[in-house]
Coordinates of C-alpha atoms and ligand atoms in Angstrom, one line a residue:
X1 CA -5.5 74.2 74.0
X2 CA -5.4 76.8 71.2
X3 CA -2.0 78.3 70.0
X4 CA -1.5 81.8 68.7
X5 CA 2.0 82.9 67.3
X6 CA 3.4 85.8 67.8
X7 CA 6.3 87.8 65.9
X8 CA 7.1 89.7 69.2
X9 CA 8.5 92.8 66.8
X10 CA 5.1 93.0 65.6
X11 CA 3.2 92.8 68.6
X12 CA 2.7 94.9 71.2
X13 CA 5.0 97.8 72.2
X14 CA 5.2 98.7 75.9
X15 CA 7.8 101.1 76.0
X16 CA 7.6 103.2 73.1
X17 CA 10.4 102.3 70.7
X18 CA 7.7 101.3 67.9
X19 CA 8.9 97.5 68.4
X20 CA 6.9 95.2 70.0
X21 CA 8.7 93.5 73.2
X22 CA 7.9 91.2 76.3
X23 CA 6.3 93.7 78.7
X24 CA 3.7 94.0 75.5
X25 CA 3.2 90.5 75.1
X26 CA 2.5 90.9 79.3
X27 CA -0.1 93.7 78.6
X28 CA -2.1 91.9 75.9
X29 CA -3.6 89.2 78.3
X30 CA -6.5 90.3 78.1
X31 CA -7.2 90.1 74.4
X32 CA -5.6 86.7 74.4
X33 CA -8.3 85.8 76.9
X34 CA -10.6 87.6 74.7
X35 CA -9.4 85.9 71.5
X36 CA -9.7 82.3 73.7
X37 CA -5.8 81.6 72.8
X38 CA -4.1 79.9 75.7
X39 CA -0.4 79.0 74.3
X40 CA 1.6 81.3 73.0
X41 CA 4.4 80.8 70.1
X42 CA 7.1 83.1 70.1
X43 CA 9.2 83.6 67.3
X44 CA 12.9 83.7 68.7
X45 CA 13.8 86.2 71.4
X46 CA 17.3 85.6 71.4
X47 CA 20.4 88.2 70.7
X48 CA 20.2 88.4 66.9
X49 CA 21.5 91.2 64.1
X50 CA 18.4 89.9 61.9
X51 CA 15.3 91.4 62.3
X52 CA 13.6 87.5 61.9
X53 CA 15.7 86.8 65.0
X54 CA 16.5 83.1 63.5
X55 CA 20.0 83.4 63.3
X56 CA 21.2 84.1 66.7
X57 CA 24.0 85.4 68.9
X58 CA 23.8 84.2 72.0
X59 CA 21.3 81.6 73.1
X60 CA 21.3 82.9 77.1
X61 CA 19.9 86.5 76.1
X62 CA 17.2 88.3 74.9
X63 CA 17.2 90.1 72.6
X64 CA 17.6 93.4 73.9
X65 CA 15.1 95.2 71.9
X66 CA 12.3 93.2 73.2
X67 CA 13.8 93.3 77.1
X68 CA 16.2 92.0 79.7
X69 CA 15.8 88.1 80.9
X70 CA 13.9 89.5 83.9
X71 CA 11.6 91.4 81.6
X72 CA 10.7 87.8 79.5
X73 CA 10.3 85.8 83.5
X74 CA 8.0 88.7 84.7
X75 CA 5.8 88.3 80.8
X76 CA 6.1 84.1 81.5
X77 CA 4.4 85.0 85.0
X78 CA 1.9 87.1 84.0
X79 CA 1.3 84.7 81.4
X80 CA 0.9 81.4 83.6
X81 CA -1.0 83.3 86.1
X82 CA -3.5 83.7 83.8
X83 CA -3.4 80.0 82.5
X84 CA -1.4 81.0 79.3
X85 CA 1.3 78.5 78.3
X86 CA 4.5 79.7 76.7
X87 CA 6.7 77.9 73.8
X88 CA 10.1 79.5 72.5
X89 CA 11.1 79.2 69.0
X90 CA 14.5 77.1 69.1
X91 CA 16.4 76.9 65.7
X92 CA 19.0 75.0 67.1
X93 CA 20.2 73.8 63.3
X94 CA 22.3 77.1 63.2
X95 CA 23.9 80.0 64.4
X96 CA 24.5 83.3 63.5
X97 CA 27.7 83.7 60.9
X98 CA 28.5 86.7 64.2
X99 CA 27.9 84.4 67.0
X100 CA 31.4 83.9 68.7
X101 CA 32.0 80.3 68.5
X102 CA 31.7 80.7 64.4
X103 CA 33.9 84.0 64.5
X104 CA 36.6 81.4 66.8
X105 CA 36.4 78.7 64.4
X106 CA 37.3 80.8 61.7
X107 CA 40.2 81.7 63.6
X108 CA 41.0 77.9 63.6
X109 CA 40.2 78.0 67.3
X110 CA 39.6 74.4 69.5
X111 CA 36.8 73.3 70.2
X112 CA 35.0 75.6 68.1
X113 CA 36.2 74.4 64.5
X114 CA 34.3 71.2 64.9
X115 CA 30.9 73.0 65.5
X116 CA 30.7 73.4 62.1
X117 CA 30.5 71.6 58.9
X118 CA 33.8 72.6 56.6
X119 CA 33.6 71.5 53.0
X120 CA 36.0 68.3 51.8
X121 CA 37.5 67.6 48.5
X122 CA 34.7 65.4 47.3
X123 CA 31.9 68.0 48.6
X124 CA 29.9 69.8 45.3
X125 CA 30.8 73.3 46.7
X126 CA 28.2 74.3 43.9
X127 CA 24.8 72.0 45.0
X128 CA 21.5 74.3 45.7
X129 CA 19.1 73.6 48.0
X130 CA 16.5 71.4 45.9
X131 CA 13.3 73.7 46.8
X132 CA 15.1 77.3 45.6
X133 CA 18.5 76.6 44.0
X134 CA 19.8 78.9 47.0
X135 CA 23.3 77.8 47.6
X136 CA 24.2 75.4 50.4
X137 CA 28.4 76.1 50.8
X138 CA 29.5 79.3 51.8
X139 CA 33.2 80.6 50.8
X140 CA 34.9 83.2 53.8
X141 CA 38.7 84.1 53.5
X142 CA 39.2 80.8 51.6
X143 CA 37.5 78.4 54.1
X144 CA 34.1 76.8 52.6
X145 CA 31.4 76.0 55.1
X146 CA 27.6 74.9 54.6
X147 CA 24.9 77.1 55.5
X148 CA 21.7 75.9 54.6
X149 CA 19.7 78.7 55.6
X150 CA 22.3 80.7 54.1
X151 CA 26.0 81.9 54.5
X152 CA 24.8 84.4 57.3
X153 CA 23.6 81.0 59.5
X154 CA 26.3 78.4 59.7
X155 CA 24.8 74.6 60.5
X156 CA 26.6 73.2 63.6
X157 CA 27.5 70.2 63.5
X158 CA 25.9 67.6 65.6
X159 CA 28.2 64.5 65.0
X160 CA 30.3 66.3 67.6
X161 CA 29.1 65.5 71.3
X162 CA 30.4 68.5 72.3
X163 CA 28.0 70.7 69.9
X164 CA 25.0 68.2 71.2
X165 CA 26.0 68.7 74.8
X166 CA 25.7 72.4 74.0
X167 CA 22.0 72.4 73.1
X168 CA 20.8 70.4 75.8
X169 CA 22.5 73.0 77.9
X170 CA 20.1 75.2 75.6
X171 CA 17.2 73.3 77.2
X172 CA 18.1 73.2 80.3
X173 CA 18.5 76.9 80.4
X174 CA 14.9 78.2 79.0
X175 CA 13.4 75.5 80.7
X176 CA 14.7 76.6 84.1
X177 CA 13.6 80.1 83.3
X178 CA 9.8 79.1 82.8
X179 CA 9.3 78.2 79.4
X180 CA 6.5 75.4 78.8
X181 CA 8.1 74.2 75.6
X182 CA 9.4 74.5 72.8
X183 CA 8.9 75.1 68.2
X184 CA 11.3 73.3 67.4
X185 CA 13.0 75.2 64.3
X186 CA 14.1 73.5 60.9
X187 CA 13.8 70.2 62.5
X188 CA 14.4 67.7 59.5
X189 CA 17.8 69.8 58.7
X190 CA 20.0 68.7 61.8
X191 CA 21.5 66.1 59.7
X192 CA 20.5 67.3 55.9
X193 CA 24.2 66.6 54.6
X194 CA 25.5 63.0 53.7
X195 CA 29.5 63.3 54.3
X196 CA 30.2 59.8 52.5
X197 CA 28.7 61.0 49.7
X198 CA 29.3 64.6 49.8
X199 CA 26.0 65.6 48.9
X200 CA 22.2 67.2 50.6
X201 CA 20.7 64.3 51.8
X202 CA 18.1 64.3 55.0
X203 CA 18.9 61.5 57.4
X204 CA 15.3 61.2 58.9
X205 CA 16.3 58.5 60.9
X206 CA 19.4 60.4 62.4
X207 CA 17.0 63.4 62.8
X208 CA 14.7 61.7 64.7
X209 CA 16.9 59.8 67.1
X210 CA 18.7 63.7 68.0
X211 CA 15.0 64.8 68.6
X212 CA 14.3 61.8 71.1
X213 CA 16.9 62.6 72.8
X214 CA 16.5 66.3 72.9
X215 CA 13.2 65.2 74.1
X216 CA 14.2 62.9 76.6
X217 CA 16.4 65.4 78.2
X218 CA 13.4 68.1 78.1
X219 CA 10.9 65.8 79.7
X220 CA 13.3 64.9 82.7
X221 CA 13.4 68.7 83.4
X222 CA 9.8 69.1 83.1
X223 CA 7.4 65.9 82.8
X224 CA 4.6 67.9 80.9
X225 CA 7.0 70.2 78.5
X226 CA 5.1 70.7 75.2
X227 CA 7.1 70.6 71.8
X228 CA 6.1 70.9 68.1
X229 CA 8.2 70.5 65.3
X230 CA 8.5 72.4 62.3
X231 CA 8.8 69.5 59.3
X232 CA 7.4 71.3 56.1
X233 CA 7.3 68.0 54.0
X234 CA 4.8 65.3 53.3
X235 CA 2.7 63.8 55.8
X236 CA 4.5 60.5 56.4
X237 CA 7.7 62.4 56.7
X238 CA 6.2 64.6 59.7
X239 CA 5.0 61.9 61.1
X240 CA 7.9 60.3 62.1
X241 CA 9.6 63.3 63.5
X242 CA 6.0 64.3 65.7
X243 CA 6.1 60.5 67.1
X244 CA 9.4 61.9 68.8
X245 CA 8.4 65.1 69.6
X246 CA 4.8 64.7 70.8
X247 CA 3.6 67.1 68.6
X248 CA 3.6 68.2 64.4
X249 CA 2.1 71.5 62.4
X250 CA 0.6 69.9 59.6
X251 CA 1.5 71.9 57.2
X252 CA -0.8 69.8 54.2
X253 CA -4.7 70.8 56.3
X254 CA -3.3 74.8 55.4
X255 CA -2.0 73.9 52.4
X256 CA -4.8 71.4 51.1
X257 CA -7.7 73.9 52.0
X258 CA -6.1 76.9 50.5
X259 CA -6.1 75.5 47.2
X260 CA -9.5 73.8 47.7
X261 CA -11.1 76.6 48.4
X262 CA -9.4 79.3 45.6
X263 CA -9.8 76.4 42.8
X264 CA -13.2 75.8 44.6
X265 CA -13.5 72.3 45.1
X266 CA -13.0 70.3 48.3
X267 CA -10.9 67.4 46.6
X268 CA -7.8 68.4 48.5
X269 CA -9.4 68.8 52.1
X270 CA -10.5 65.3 51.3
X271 CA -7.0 64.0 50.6
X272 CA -5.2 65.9 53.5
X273 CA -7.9 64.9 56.3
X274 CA -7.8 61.6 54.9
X275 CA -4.5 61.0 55.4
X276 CA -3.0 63.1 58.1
X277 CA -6.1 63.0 60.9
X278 CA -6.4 59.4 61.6
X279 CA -5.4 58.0 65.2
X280 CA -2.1 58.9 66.3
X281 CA 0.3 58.4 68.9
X282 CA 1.0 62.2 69.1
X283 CA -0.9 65.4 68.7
X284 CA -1.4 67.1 65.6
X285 CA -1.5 70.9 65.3
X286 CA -3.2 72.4 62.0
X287 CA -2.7 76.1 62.1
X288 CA -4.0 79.2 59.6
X289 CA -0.9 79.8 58.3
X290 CA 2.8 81.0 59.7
X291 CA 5.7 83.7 59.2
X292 CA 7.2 81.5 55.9
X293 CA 4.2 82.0 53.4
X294 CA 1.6 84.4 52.3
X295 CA -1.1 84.9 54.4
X296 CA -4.7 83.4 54.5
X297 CA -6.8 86.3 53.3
X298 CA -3.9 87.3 51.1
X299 CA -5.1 83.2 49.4
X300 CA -9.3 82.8 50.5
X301 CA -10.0 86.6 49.8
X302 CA -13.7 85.5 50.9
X303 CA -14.4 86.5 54.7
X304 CA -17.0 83.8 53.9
X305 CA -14.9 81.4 53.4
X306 CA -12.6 82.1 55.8
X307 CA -15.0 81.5 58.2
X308 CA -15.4 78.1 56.9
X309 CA -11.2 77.8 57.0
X310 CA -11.7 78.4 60.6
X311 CA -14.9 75.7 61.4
X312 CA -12.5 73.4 59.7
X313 CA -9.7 74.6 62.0
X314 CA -11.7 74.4 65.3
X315 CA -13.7 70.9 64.7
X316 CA -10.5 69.2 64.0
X317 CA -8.7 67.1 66.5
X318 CA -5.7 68.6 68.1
X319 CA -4.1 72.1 69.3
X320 CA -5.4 74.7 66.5
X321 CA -2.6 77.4 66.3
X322 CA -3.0 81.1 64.7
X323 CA -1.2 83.1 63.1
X324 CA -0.9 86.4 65.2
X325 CA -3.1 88.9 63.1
X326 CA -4.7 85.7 60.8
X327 CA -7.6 86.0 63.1
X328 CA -8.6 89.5 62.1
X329 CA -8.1 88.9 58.1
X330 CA -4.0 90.9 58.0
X331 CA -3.1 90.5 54.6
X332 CA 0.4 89.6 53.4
X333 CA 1.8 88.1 50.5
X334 CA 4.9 85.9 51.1
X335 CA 8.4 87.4 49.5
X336 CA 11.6 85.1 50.3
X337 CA 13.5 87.8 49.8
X338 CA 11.5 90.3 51.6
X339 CA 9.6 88.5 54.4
X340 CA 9.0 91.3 56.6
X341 CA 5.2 91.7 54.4
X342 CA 4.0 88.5 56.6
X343 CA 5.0 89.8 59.5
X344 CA 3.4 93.7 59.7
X345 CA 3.2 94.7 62.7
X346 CA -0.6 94.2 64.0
X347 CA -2.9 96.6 64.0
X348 CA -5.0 97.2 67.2
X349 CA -6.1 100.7 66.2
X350 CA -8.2 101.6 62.7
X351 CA -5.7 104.6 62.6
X352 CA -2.8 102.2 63.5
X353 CA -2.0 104.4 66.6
X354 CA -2.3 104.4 70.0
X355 CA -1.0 102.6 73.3
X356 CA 0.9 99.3 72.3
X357 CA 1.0 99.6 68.4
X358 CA 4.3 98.6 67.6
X359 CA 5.3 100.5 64.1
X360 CA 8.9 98.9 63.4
X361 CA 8.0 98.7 59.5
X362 CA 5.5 100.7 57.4
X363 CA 2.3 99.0 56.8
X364 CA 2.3 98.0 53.1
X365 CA -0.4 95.8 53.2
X366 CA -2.8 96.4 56.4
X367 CA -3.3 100.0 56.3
X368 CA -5.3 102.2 58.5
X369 CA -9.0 101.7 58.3
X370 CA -9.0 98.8 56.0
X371 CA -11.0 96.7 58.3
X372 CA -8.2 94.9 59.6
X373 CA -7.3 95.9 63.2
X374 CA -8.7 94.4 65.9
X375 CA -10.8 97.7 66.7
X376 CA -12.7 97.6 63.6
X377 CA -13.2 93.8 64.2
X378 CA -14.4 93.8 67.9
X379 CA -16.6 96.9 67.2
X380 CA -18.1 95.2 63.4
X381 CA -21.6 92.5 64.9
X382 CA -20.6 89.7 61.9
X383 CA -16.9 90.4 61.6
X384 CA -14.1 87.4 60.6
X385 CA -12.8 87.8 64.4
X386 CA -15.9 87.7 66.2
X387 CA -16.5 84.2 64.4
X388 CA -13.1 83.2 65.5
X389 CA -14.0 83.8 69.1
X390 CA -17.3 82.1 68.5
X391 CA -15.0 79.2 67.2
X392 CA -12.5 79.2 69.9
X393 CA -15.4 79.2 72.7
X394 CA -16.5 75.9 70.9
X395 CA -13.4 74.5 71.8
X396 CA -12.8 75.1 75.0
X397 CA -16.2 73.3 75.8
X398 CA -14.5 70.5 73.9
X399 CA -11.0 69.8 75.4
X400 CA -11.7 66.3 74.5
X401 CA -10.4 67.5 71.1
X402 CA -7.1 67.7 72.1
X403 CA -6.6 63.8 71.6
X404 CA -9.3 63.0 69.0
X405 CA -9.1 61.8 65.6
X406 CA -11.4 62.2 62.1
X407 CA -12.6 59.1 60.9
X408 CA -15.4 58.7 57.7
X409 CA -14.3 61.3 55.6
X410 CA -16.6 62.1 52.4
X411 CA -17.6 64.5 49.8
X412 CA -19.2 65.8 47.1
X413 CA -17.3 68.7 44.8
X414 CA -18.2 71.8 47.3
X415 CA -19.2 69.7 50.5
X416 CA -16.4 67.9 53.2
X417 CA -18.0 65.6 55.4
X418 CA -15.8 64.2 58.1
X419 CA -17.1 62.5 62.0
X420 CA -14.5 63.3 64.9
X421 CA -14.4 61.0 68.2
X422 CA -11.9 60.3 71.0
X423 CA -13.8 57.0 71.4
X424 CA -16.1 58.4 74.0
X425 CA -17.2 61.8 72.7
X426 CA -18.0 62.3 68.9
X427 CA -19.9 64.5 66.4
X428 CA -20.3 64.7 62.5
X429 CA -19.0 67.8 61.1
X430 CA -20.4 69.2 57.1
X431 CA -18.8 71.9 55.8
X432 CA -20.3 73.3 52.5
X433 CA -17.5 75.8 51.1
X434 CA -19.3 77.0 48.0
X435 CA -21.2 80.1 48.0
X436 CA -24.8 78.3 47.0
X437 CA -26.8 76.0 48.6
X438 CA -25.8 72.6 48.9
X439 CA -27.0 68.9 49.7
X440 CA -25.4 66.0 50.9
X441 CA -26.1 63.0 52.9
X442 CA -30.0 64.0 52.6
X443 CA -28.5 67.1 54.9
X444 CA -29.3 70.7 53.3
X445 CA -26.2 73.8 53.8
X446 CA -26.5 77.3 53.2
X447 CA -23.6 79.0 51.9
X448 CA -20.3 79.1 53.6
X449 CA -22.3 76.8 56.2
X450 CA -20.3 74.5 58.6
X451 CA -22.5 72.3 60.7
X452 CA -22.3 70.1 63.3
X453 CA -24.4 67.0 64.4
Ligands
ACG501 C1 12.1 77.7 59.3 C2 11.6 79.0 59.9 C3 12.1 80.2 59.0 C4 13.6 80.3 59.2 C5 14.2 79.0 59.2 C6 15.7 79.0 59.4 C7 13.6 77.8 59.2 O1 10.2 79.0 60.0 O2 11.5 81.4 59.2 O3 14.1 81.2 58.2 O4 15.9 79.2 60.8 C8 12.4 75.2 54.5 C9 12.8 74.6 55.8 C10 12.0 75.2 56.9 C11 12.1 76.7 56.9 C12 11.6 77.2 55.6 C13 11.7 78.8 55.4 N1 11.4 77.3 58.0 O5 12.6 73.2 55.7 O6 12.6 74.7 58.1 O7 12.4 76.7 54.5 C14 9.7 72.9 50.6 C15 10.8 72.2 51.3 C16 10.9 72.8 52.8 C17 11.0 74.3 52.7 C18 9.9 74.9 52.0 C19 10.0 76.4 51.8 O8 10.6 70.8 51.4 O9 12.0 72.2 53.4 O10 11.1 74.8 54.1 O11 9.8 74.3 50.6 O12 9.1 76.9 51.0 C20 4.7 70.9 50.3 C21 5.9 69.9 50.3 C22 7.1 70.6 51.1 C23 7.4 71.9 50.4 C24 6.2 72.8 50.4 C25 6.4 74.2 49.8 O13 4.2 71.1 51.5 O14 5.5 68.8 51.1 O15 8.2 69.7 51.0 O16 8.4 72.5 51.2 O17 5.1 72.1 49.7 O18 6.9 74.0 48.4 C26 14.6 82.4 58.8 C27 14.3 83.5 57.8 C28 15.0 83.4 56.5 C29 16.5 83.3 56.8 C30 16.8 82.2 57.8 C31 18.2 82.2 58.3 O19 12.9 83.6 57.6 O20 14.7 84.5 55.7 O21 17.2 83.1 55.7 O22 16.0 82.3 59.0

C-alpha cells in the first residue's frame, strides 16, 4: 500500500470554479494508477469557513465547494473500483468557533455547554502552548474557553459521554458512506488539559484509551478499517498511540533525513531508523512530508538527493505516504501564519492551465514552467517523478513490506546501511547520500546511489 495526500482545494477541478473538488479527485485515477498510489488521504471535506477545512461546521456535509455527499460516494466508487482506498481526515479534538453547538453553549444552552472546556478560577487564562507561545484560553462576551488550535476552534470536551457518544456517531456516519478509514487529527490533544491542576498537560494514557475505543467502535462497523494517527512528538510517545490505532506517521524518518542530508551526514537517519523501525505490533507510515511544514525540495534542494529521500522512503517497512505535489519536487516553505504556501494548488500543466488545474491561490512558489508540474515531469527521461514511479513499482512487487521491520542498521558519515525482513523475505539496502563515490562494507556507491542486495 502507498498513500498519497491530497489538499482537495489544490487538486483537481472538475467543474470550473478554480478549486479543486471530489468529481476531480474522481477524474485523476488515472495518474494515481500512473503514480502507483493506492490510498488516498484527504484533508477534511467537511462544511468549514477556513480554507484548511480543520475547523468544521457540520461533520454530516461536505463542504460545498468541493460537492454534495452524493458527489464524495460517486468519487469513493470510482476510487474502489479501481482498487484505491480512501481515508478522511477527522479532527475530532475541535469544532469550529461557528459550529452550532458552540454558538448554543454560548447562549448557556443544555447539553451544549458541557461540550466545551470553560476556564475555572484556578485555570492560568494566560499559559501558551509550549511549542509557539500561542495562547490556549480564549475570552468571548466575558466567558473564557480553551482553544488549543486557537480561539476560532473550541476543544470539546470528552469527559462528557455525551460529546464521546457524538463522535462515534461521527464514525458511524463516514463509515456507512464508504470511507476505508480514517487520519486521525491532533490525536495526543483530546485530553491536553489537566483540570486538578489547571494547567496544559497531555494525558497519553487517557488519549490512548479514547482512541481504543474510537477504534473499537470503527472496527465493529468495518473489520479491515484503516486508521493513522497524527502524533507529532518523539518516537516512544507515537508509539503508544499507533499500538491503538494500528497505524503512526513517523514524523522523526522526514525529520531525521532532512537534516541529514542539508548538514550532509547520515547520523540522524541512523538514529531515527534505529529506533523507530524495529518490530512492531502496528504499521508504521514514514511519508515525504505533509500540509504543517515546508516542503521537501524547499529542504534537499538536490533532485539527487531527493531521489535518495525516496529509495529510503520505498525500501522501508510499512505504508509510504506522499505528499500530493512532493512527488514532482512543488516547492513550499512552511509559514504558521500563512500556510496556504504548502498547499499551492498542483500543477499538471507547464503553463499551469488547462482541464483540471485548480487555481484557488496564486502560485508563489511553483510557477509556470519551472519544472514542476506533472507535464514537465512525465515528458523529462531522468526526471524526480519518473524515479518515484520506478520506486513505487518496486513496491508493489514487495507487499511483504507492508508488515516488515529494519534490523542491522550501520554507517559511515555519508553511507546508511540498513537489512529489511518480515522473517521470510529480506534484502540489504546501502544508500550513499553524498555526491562522490563511496565505500562501505567492501561495497563500492556512486553518487546519490541507493542499492539493494
Ligand atoms: C494538525 C493538522 C493541522 C491542523 C491541526 C488542528 C492539527 O495537521 O493542519 O491545523 O486541526 C501541533 C499539533 C498537531 C498539529 C500541528 C499544526 N497538526 O500537535 O496536531 O501543531 C511540536 C509539538 C507538536 C506541534 C508541532 C508544530 O510537539 O505538537 O504540532 O510542534 O510544529 C519534533 C518533536 C515534536 C515537535 C516537532 C516540531 O518532531 O518531537 O514534538 O512538535 O519536532 O518542533 C489547522 C490549520 C491551522 C489552524 C488549525 C485550527 O493548519 O492553521 O490554526 O487547523
Amino acid at each position: 500500500m502507498i498513500g498519497y495526500e491530497i489538499f482537495v482545494r489544490s487538486f483537481n477541478d472538475a467543474n470550473d470554479d478554480g478549486i479543486g473538488d471530489f468529481k476531480g479527485i474522481a477524474n485523476s485515477v488515472e495518474y494515481f494508477k500512473k503514480l502507483g498510489v493506492d490510498l488516498i488521504w484527504l484533508t477534511p471535506h467537511f462544511k468549514s469557513p477556513s480554507y484548511h477545512g480543520y475547523d468544521i461546521l457540520d461533520f454530516y456535509s461536505p463542504n460545498p465547494t468541493f460537492g454534495i455527499l452524493q458527489d464524495f460516494k460517486e468519487m469513493v466508487d470510482v476510487l474502489h473500483k479501481n482498487g484505491i482506498k480512501l481515508v478522511i481526515d477527522l479532527p475530532l479534538n475541535h469544532v469550529s468557533d461557528r459550529h452550532p453547538w458552540f454558538k448554543a453553549a454560548m447562549r448557556g444552552e443544555k447539553p451544549y455547554v458541557d461540550y466545551f472546556l470553560w476556564a475555572k478560577d484556578h485555570f492560568d487564562s494566560k499559559e501558551k502552548r509550549h511549542w509557539d507561545e500561542e495562547p490556549l484560553w480564549h475570552e468571548r462576551n466575558g466567558k473564557w474557553y480553551y482553544g488549543v488550535f486557537g480561539g476560532s476552534s473550541p476543544d470539546l470536551n470528552y469527559d462528557n459521554p455525551e460529546t464521546f457518544n457524538e463522535a462515534l456517531k461521527i464514525i458511524d456516519f463516514w463509515l456507512e458512506a464508504g470511507v476505508d478509514g480514517f487520519r486521525f487529527d491532533a490525536a495526543k490533544h483530546i485530553f491536553d488539559y489537566d483540570i486538578e491542576k489547571g494547567s496544559f498537560k497531555y494525558s497519553h494514557d487517557k488519549n490512548v484509551d479514547f482512541w481504543q475505543k474510537i477504534m473499537d467502535r470503527a472496527r465493529s462497523k468495518n473489520p479491515n478499517v484503516f486508521a493513522v494517527t497524527e502524533v507529532w512528538d518523539d518516537p516512544e510517545i507515537v508509539d503508544r498511540y499507533a499500538k491503538a490505532i494500528g497505524c503512526s506517521f513517523n514524523f522523526y524518518f522526514t525529520e531525521a533525513i532532512r537534516e541529514s542530508m542539508t548538514h550532509g551526514s547520515v547520523y540522524k537517519i541512523y538514529d531515527c531508523f534505529s529506533r523507530t523501525m524495529g518490530k512492531k505490533p502496528y504499521k508504521i507510515s514514514n511519508f515525504t512530508g505533509n500540509h504543517d511544514m515546508t516542503r521537501l525540495s524547499s529542504i534537499i534542494t538536490s533532485e539527487d538527493q531527493r531521489k535518495v529521500f525516496y529509495g529510503l522512503l520505498m525500501t522501508t517497512p510499512g505504508i509510504p505516504f506522499i505528499f500530493y505535489g512532493d512527488e514532482a519536487g512543488m516547492r513550499g516553505i512552511y509559514d504558521p501564519f500563512f500556510t496556504e504556501d504548502v498547499i499551492e494548488p498542483l500543477p499538471w500543466y507547464a503553463s499551469l492551465s488547462g482541464d483540471g488545474q485548480a487555481f484557488w491561490k496564486s502560485f508563489k512558489y511553483n510557477r509556470a514552467f519551472s519544472g514542476v508540474s506533472i507535464e514537465e515531469q512525465l515528458s523529462r527521461e531522468n526526471s524526480l517523478l519518473r524515479e518515484v514511479i520506478n520506486w513505487t513499482k518496486f513496491r508493489k512487487e514487495n507487499q511483504w513490506l507492508l508488515n516488515a521491520w529494519v534490523e542491522d542498521v550501520r554507517h559511515n558519515t555519508f553511507v546508511i546501511s540498513y537489512a529489511v525482513t518480515d522473517g521470510n523475505n529480506g534484502y540489504k539496502v546501502l544508500a550513499n547520500i553524498a555526491g562522490h563515490h563511496e565505500q562501505f562494507d567492501g561495497i563500492s556507491l556512486k553518487p546519490y546511489e541507493v542499492k539493494i542486495i
